[in-house]
mmCIF file of C-alpha atoms in Angstrom:
data_model
loop_
_atom_site.group_PDB
_atom_site.id
_atom_site.type_symbol
_atom_site.label_atom_id
_atom_site.label_comp_id
_atom_site.label_asym_id
_atom_site.label_seq_id
_atom_site.Cartn_x
_atom_site.Cartn_y
_atom_site.Cartn_z
ATOM 1 C CA UNK A 28 -0.707 -4.785 52.918
ATOM 2 C CA UNK A 29 -2.740 -1.556 52.825
ATOM 3 C CA UNK A 30 -5.977 -0.292 51.297
ATOM 4 C CA UNK A 31 -5.297 2.277 48.561
ATOM 5 C CA UNK A 32 -8.854 2.841 47.324
ATOM 6 C CA UNK A 33 -12.449 2.047 48.271
ATOM 7 C CA UNK A 34 -15.268 1.696 45.746
ATOM 8 C CA UNK A 35 -18.769 1.506 47.237
ATOM 9 C CA UNK A 36 -21.519 0.643 44.772
ATOM 10 C CA UNK A 37 -24.234 0.155 47.358
ATOM 11 C CA UNK A 38 -23.914 -0.363 51.089
ATOM 12 C CA UNK A 39 -26.439 1.036 53.537
ATOM 13 C CA UNK A 40 -26.683 4.801 52.999
ATOM 14 C CA UNK A 41 -23.527 4.855 50.846
ATOM 15 C CA UNK A 42 -23.962 4.692 47.096
ATOM 16 C CA UNK A 43 -21.565 5.181 44.183
ATOM 17 C CA UNK A 44 -18.642 6.395 46.291
ATOM 18 C CA UNK A 45 -14.979 6.251 45.225
ATOM 19 C CA UNK A 46 -12.501 7.047 48.005
ATOM 20 C CA UNK A 47 -8.721 7.325 47.675
ATOM 21 C CA UNK A 48 -6.793 6.117 50.737
ATOM 22 C CA UNK A 49 -3.323 5.869 49.198
ATOM 23 C CA UNK A 50 -1.575 7.986 51.828
ATOM 24 C CA UNK A 51 0.314 7.391 55.096
ATOM 25 C CA UNK A 52 -2.827 8.387 57.006
ATOM 26 C CA UNK A 53 -6.416 8.565 55.747
ATOM 27 C CA UNK A 54 -8.861 10.336 58.059
ATOM 28 C CA UNK A 55 -12.623 10.250 57.583
ATOM 29 C CA UNK A 56 -14.726 12.658 59.616
ATOM 30 C CA UNK A 57 -18.327 13.763 59.595
ATOM 31 C CA UNK A 58 -21.447 14.305 61.648
ATOM 32 C CA UNK A 59 -23.442 11.519 63.227
ATOM 33 C CA UNK A 60 -25.078 9.244 60.643
ATOM 34 C CA UNK A 61 -22.704 10.535 57.955
ATOM 35 C CA UNK A 62 -21.686 6.951 57.160
ATOM 36 C CA UNK A 63 -18.362 6.507 58.975
ATOM 37 C CA UNK A 64 -19.392 3.266 60.684
ATOM 38 C CA UNK A 65 -21.094 2.143 57.475
ATOM 39 C CA UNK A 66 -17.827 2.609 55.573
ATOM 40 C CA UNK A 67 -15.938 0.564 58.167
ATOM 41 C CA UNK A 68 -18.599 -2.133 57.920
ATOM 42 C CA UNK A 69 -18.158 -2.098 54.143
ATOM 43 C CA UNK A 70 -14.422 -2.808 54.437
ATOM 44 C CA UNK A 71 -15.131 -5.707 56.787
ATOM 45 C CA UNK A 72 -17.845 -7.063 54.498
ATOM 46 C CA UNK A 73 -15.661 -7.022 51.369
ATOM 47 C CA UNK A 74 -12.802 -8.799 53.134
ATOM 48 C CA UNK A 75 -14.775 -11.320 55.169
ATOM 49 C CA UNK A 76 -18.251 -11.505 53.688
ATOM 50 C CA UNK A 77 -21.650 -9.987 54.364
ATOM 51 C CA UNK A 78 -23.284 -10.875 57.697
ATOM 52 C CA UNK A 79 -26.195 -13.302 57.505
ATOM 53 C CA UNK A 80 -29.561 -12.065 56.305
ATOM 54 C CA UNK A 81 -30.885 -12.505 59.832
ATOM 55 C CA UNK A 82 -28.464 -9.767 60.936
ATOM 56 C CA UNK A 83 -29.795 -7.028 58.671
ATOM 57 C CA UNK A 84 -28.532 -4.198 60.888
ATOM 58 C CA UNK A 85 -24.911 -5.105 60.035
ATOM 59 C CA UNK A 86 -25.617 -6.411 56.546
ATOM 60 C CA UNK A 87 -26.243 -2.832 55.314
ATOM 61 C CA UNK A 88 -28.395 -3.622 52.335
ATOM 62 C CA UNK A 89 -28.520 -0.576 50.007
ATOM 63 C CA UNK A 90 -31.174 1.905 51.085
ATOM 64 C CA UNK A 91 -31.349 3.391 47.596
ATOM 65 C CA UNK A 92 -31.387 0.067 45.760
ATOM 66 C CA UNK A 93 -28.816 -1.091 43.262
ATOM 67 C CA UNK A 94 -25.903 -3.500 43.529
ATOM 68 C CA UNK A 95 -25.091 -4.506 47.090
ATOM 69 C CA UNK A 96 -21.315 -4.404 47.522
ATOM 70 C CA UNK A 97 -18.254 -2.895 45.922
ATOM 71 C CA UNK A 98 -14.506 -3.306 45.809
ATOM 72 C CA UNK A 99 -11.250 -2.583 47.615
ATOM 73 C CA UNK A 100 -7.898 -2.027 45.955
ATOM 74 C CA UNK A 101 -5.055 -3.327 48.097
ATOM 75 C CA UNK A 102 -1.300 -2.995 47.783
ATOM 76 C CA UNK A 103 1.053 -5.635 49.140
ATOM 77 C CA UNK A 104 4.628 -5.244 50.381
ATOM 78 C CA UNK A 105 5.995 -5.727 46.858
ATOM 79 C CA UNK A 106 3.828 -2.889 45.519
ATOM 80 C CA UNK A 107 1.464 -5.237 43.648
ATOM 81 C CA UNK A 108 -2.105 -3.936 43.365
ATOM 82 C CA UNK A 109 -4.851 -6.410 44.248
ATOM 83 C CA UNK A 110 -8.530 -5.816 43.577
ATOM 84 C CA UNK A 111 -11.079 -7.508 45.857
ATOM 85 C CA UNK A 112 -14.718 -7.301 44.759
ATOM 86 C CA UNK A 113 -17.683 -8.650 46.679
ATOM 87 C CA UNK A 114 -21.319 -8.434 45.689
ATOM 88 C CA UNK A 115 -24.541 -9.945 46.932
ATOM 89 C CA UNK A 116 -25.057 -11.683 43.619
ATOM 90 C CA UNK A 117 -25.268 -15.298 42.434
ATOM 91 C CA UNK A 118 -21.973 -17.085 41.812
ATOM 92 C CA UNK A 119 -21.179 -18.938 38.588
ATOM 93 C CA UNK A 120 -23.274 -21.921 39.688
ATOM 94 C CA UNK A 121 -26.334 -19.724 40.203
ATOM 95 C CA UNK A 122 -26.345 -20.043 44.013
ATOM 96 C CA UNK A 123 -26.589 -16.903 46.127
ATOM 97 C CA UNK A 124 -24.386 -17.222 49.204
ATOM 98 C CA UNK A 125 -25.225 -15.186 52.292
ATOM 99 C CA UNK A 126 -21.627 -13.907 52.473
ATOM 100 C CA UNK A 127 -21.793 -12.739 48.850
ATOM 101 C CA UNK A 128 -19.687 -13.626 45.828
ATOM 102 C CA UNK A 129 -16.034 -12.498 45.972
ATOM 103 C CA UNK A 130 -13.559 -12.091 43.146
ATOM 104 C CA UNK A 131 -9.861 -11.393 43.703
ATOM 105 C CA UNK A 132 -7.713 -10.091 40.857
ATOM 106 C CA UNK A 133 -3.926 -9.958 41.262
ATOM 107 C CA UNK A 134 -1.617 -7.561 39.487
ATOM 108 C CA UNK A 135 -0.621 -10.206 36.923
ATOM 109 C CA UNK A 136 -4.242 -10.885 36.022
ATOM 110 C CA UNK A 137 -4.618 -14.040 38.123
ATOM 111 C CA UNK A 138 -8.108 -14.351 39.588
ATOM 112 C CA UNK A 139 -9.540 -16.347 42.454
ATOM 113 C CA UNK A 140 -12.169 -16.479 45.152
ATOM 114 C CA UNK A 141 -12.388 -17.031 48.899
ATOM 115 C CA UNK A 142 -9.388 -19.387 49.020
ATOM 116 C CA UNK A 143 -7.098 -16.852 47.361
ATOM 117 C CA UNK A 144 -8.417 -14.067 49.593
ATOM 118 C CA UNK A 145 -7.811 -16.163 52.724
ATOM 119 C CA UNK A 146 -4.243 -16.773 51.565
ATOM 120 C CA UNK A 147 -3.664 -13.051 51.040
ATOM 121 C CA UNK A 148 -5.065 -12.308 54.504
ATOM 122 C CA UNK A 149 -2.674 -14.820 56.059
ATOM 123 C CA UNK A 150 -5.356 -16.624 58.061
ATOM 124 C CA UNK A 151 -6.663 -13.422 59.652
ATOM 125 C CA UNK A 152 -10.166 -14.056 60.999
ATOM 126 C CA UNK A 153 -13.100 -11.659 60.796
ATOM 127 C CA UNK A 154 -13.313 -11.440 64.596
ATOM 128 C CA UNK A 155 -9.645 -10.603 64.937
ATOM 129 C CA UNK A 156 -9.810 -7.997 62.151
ATOM 130 C CA UNK A 157 -12.767 -6.398 63.873
ATOM 131 C CA UNK A 158 -11.061 -6.431 67.272
ATOM 132 C CA UNK A 159 -7.648 -5.209 66.181
ATOM 133 C CA UNK A 160 -7.946 -3.277 62.918
ATOM 134 C CA UNK A 161 -11.562 -2.215 62.430
ATOM 135 C CA UNK A 162 -13.119 -1.727 65.828
ATOM 136 C CA UNK A 163 -15.752 0.756 66.908
ATOM 137 C CA UNK A 164 -17.146 1.967 70.203
ATOM 138 C CA UNK A 165 -18.906 -1.349 70.742
ATOM 139 C CA UNK A 166 -15.637 -3.281 70.479
ATOM 140 C CA UNK A 167 -13.840 -0.817 72.739
ATOM 141 C CA UNK A 168 -16.523 -1.303 75.371
ATOM 142 C CA UNK A 169 -16.231 -5.072 75.174
ATOM 143 C CA UNK A 170 -12.901 -5.574 76.939
ATOM 144 C CA UNK A 171 -13.292 -9.310 76.632
ATOM 145 C CA UNK A 172 -12.354 -8.994 72.969
ATOM 146 C CA UNK A 173 -8.896 -7.929 74.120
ATOM 147 C CA UNK A 174 -8.375 -11.125 76.108
ATOM 148 C CA UNK A 175 -8.362 -13.768 73.392
ATOM 149 C CA UNK A 176 -5.230 -15.793 72.727
ATOM 150 C CA UNK A 177 -5.451 -14.948 69.043
ATOM 151 C CA UNK A 178 -5.463 -11.208 69.677
ATOM 152 C CA UNK A 179 -2.628 -11.558 72.178
ATOM 153 C CA UNK A 180 -0.568 -13.297 69.502
ATOM 154 C CA UNK A 181 -1.062 -10.455 67.055
ATOM 155 C CA UNK A 182 -0.288 -7.785 69.647
ATOM 156 C CA UNK A 183 2.832 -9.719 70.652
ATOM 157 C CA UNK A 184 3.951 -9.978 67.039
ATOM 158 C CA UNK A 185 3.391 -6.264 66.538
ATOM 159 C CA UNK A 186 5.816 -5.592 69.396
ATOM 160 C CA UNK A 187 8.384 -7.812 67.689
ATOM 161 C CA UNK A 188 7.946 -5.984 64.413
ATOM 162 C CA UNK A 189 6.936 -9.098 62.475
ATOM 163 C CA UNK A 190 3.804 -10.124 60.625
ATOM 164 C CA UNK A 191 0.945 -11.211 62.818
ATOM 165 C CA UNK A 192 -0.052 -13.832 60.277
ATOM 166 C CA UNK A 193 3.478 -15.262 60.445
ATOM 167 C CA UNK A 194 3.146 -15.723 64.203
ATOM 168 C CA UNK A 195 -0.261 -17.344 63.823
ATOM 169 C CA UNK A 196 0.988 -19.613 61.020
ATOM 170 C CA UNK A 197 3.982 -20.672 63.114
ATOM 171 C CA UNK A 198 1.676 -21.379 66.051
ATOM 172 C CA UNK A 199 -0.618 -23.470 63.850
ATOM 173 C CA UNK A 200 2.345 -25.476 62.541
ATOM 174 C CA UNK A 201 3.695 -26.060 66.053
ATOM 175 C CA UNK A 202 0.240 -27.128 67.242
ATOM 176 C CA UNK A 203 -0.047 -29.547 64.315
ATOM 177 C CA UNK A 204 3.413 -30.962 65.052
ATOM 178 C CA UNK A 205 2.583 -31.305 68.751
ATOM 179 C CA UNK A 206 -0.691 -33.072 67.917
ATOM 180 C CA UNK A 207 1.257 -35.354 65.596
ATOM 181 C CA UNK A 208 3.495 -36.368 68.507
ATOM 182 C CA UNK A 209 0.940 -36.772 71.281
ATOM 183 C CA UNK A 210 -2.749 -36.369 71.989
ATOM 184 C CA UNK A 211 -4.365 -37.334 75.309
ATOM 185 C CA UNK A 212 -6.778 -39.814 73.704
ATOM 186 C CA UNK A 213 -4.890 -40.452 70.482
ATOM 187 C CA UNK A 214 -3.746 -43.826 69.159
ATOM 188 C CA UNK A 215 -1.644 -43.150 66.088
ATOM 189 C CA UNK A 216 0.620 -40.372 67.417
ATOM 190 C CA UNK A 217 4.264 -41.321 67.958
ATOM 191 C CA UNK A 218 4.321 -40.741 71.716
ATOM 192 C CA UNK A 219 0.996 -42.529 72.155
ATOM 193 C CA UNK A 220 2.408 -45.576 70.344
ATOM 194 C CA UNK A 221 5.630 -45.479 72.381
ATOM 195 C CA UNK A 222 3.706 -45.113 75.650
ATOM 196 C CA UNK A 223 1.569 -48.110 74.746
ATOM 197 C CA UNK A 224 4.706 -50.087 73.864
ATOM 198 C CA UNK A 225 6.321 -49.046 77.159
ATOM 199 C CA UNK A 226 3.235 -50.152 79.070
ATOM 200 C CA UNK A 227 3.358 -53.537 77.340
ATOM 201 C CA UNK A 228 7.067 -53.935 78.172
ATOM 202 C CA UNK A 229 6.432 -53.037 81.810
ATOM 203 C CA UNK A 230 3.712 -55.684 81.982
ATOM 204 C CA UNK A 231 6.109 -58.246 80.488
ATOM 205 C CA UNK A 232 8.781 -57.214 82.986
ATOM 206 C CA UNK A 233 6.360 -57.626 85.869
ATOM 207 C CA UNK A 234 5.438 -61.088 84.598
ATOM 208 C CA UNK A 235 9.140 -61.948 84.255
ATOM 209 C CA UNK A 236 9.804 -60.777 87.801
ATOM 210 C CA UNK A 237 6.918 -62.890 89.060
ATOM 211 C CA UNK A 238 8.335 -65.906 87.182
ATOM 212 C CA UNK A 239 11.802 -65.198 88.581
ATOM 213 C CA UNK A 240 10.387 -65.078 92.115
ATOM 214 C CA UNK A 241 8.627 -68.398 91.525
ATOM 215 C CA UNK A 242 11.871 -69.868 90.150
ATOM 216 C CA UNK A 243 13.847 -68.748 93.220
ATOM 217 C CA UNK A 244 11.177 -70.198 95.526
ATOM 218 C CA UNK A 245 11.148 -73.510 93.700
ATOM 219 C CA UNK A 246 14.957 -73.649 93.721
ATOM 220 C CA UNK A 247 14.885 -73.148 97.491
ATOM 221 C CA UNK A 248 12.300 -75.898 97.880
ATOM 222 C CA UNK A 249 14.443 -78.196 95.694
ATOM 223 C CA UNK A 250 17.555 -77.590 97.790
ATOM 224 C CA UNK A 251 15.578 -78.165 100.960
ATOM 225 C CA UNK A 252 14.191 -81.424 99.546
ATOM 226 C CA UNK A 253 17.671 -82.556 98.486
ATOM 227 C CA UNK A 254 19.002 -81.943 102.025
ATOM 228 C CA UNK A 255 16.095 -83.895 103.514
ATOM 229 C CA UNK A 256 16.693 -86.772 101.060
ATOM 230 C CA UNK A 257 20.388 -86.833 101.980
ATOM 231 C CA UNK A 258 19.504 -86.903 105.699
ATOM 232 C CA UNK A 259 17.013 -89.739 105.155
ATOM 233 C CA UNK A 260 19.583 -91.699 103.137
ATOM 234 C CA UNK A 261 22.091 -91.361 105.999
ATOM 235 C CA UNK A 262 19.402 -92.475 108.441
ATOM 236 C CA UNK A 263 18.609 -95.423 106.155
ATOM 237 C CA UNK A 264 22.267 -96.482 106.060
ATOM 238 C CA UNK A 265 22.476 -96.267 109.845
ATOM 239 C CA UNK A 266 19.376 -98.450 110.253
ATOM 240 C CA UNK A 267 20.757 -101.017 107.816
ATOM 241 C CA UNK A 268 24.030 -101.147 109.752
ATOM 242 C CA UNK A 269 22.088 -101.581 112.998
ATOM 243 C CA UNK A 270 19.999 -104.334 111.411
ATOM 244 C CA UNK A 271 23.125 -106.148 110.229
ATOM 245 C CA UNK A 272 24.718 -105.940 113.658
ATOM 246 C CA UNK A 273 21.587 -107.323 115.346
ATOM 247 C CA UNK A 274 21.346 -110.198 112.877
ATOM 248 C CA UNK A 275 24.950 -111.214 113.535
ATOM 249 C CA UNK A 276 24.459 -111.053 117.288
ATOM 250 C CA UNK A 277 21.467 -113.388 117.097
#
């Protein structure tokens, strides 16, 4: 997906600007304070929302008044044009969200909001977009932004020549499947249930072994008692014979 045009209604020092970027390479140049960083901030704001009102330096409220926001026209891999508008204006319910109100219009006329935009962006986060696609001198100076697992995944996918969002989606699915199989403190995952069942069987086996040991011991005691009884019976017979002999002799 690429940006083919930028429409700025009001964003910082920029006002009523229409820029065509439908070319293999679009280069913007100008003196300091010409609005280059402001334009990059505008692209980020339309795609991911205005920063909070507490962060006015990056919110870029219009210096000359008027509507705060504008639109981007995107083109996907199939050549479909997609218009993304975002303004700091109340939504249909009358509430004014800090991130602004977004409207996405597809080539076939279908419209949507944040959910549709998130789907089109393939799960791309604002931080990752800023680090990988729309970074400035500040981001270049912060090398820590190049050390996140998320950014590494996108850089890795770029080397493979596949979509970064596809890699991230596959990773999310694998993580969900792994969590469905086992979690360290989980109870309902398959492996957790099997481990609990195995532990119960091992306890039963230990009890069975203890019972078997007791059985063998008791069997030994029984055999020993039987031998002693047999010996006593033989001794009893001998004493009776001796008693009979003595009685006859008397």
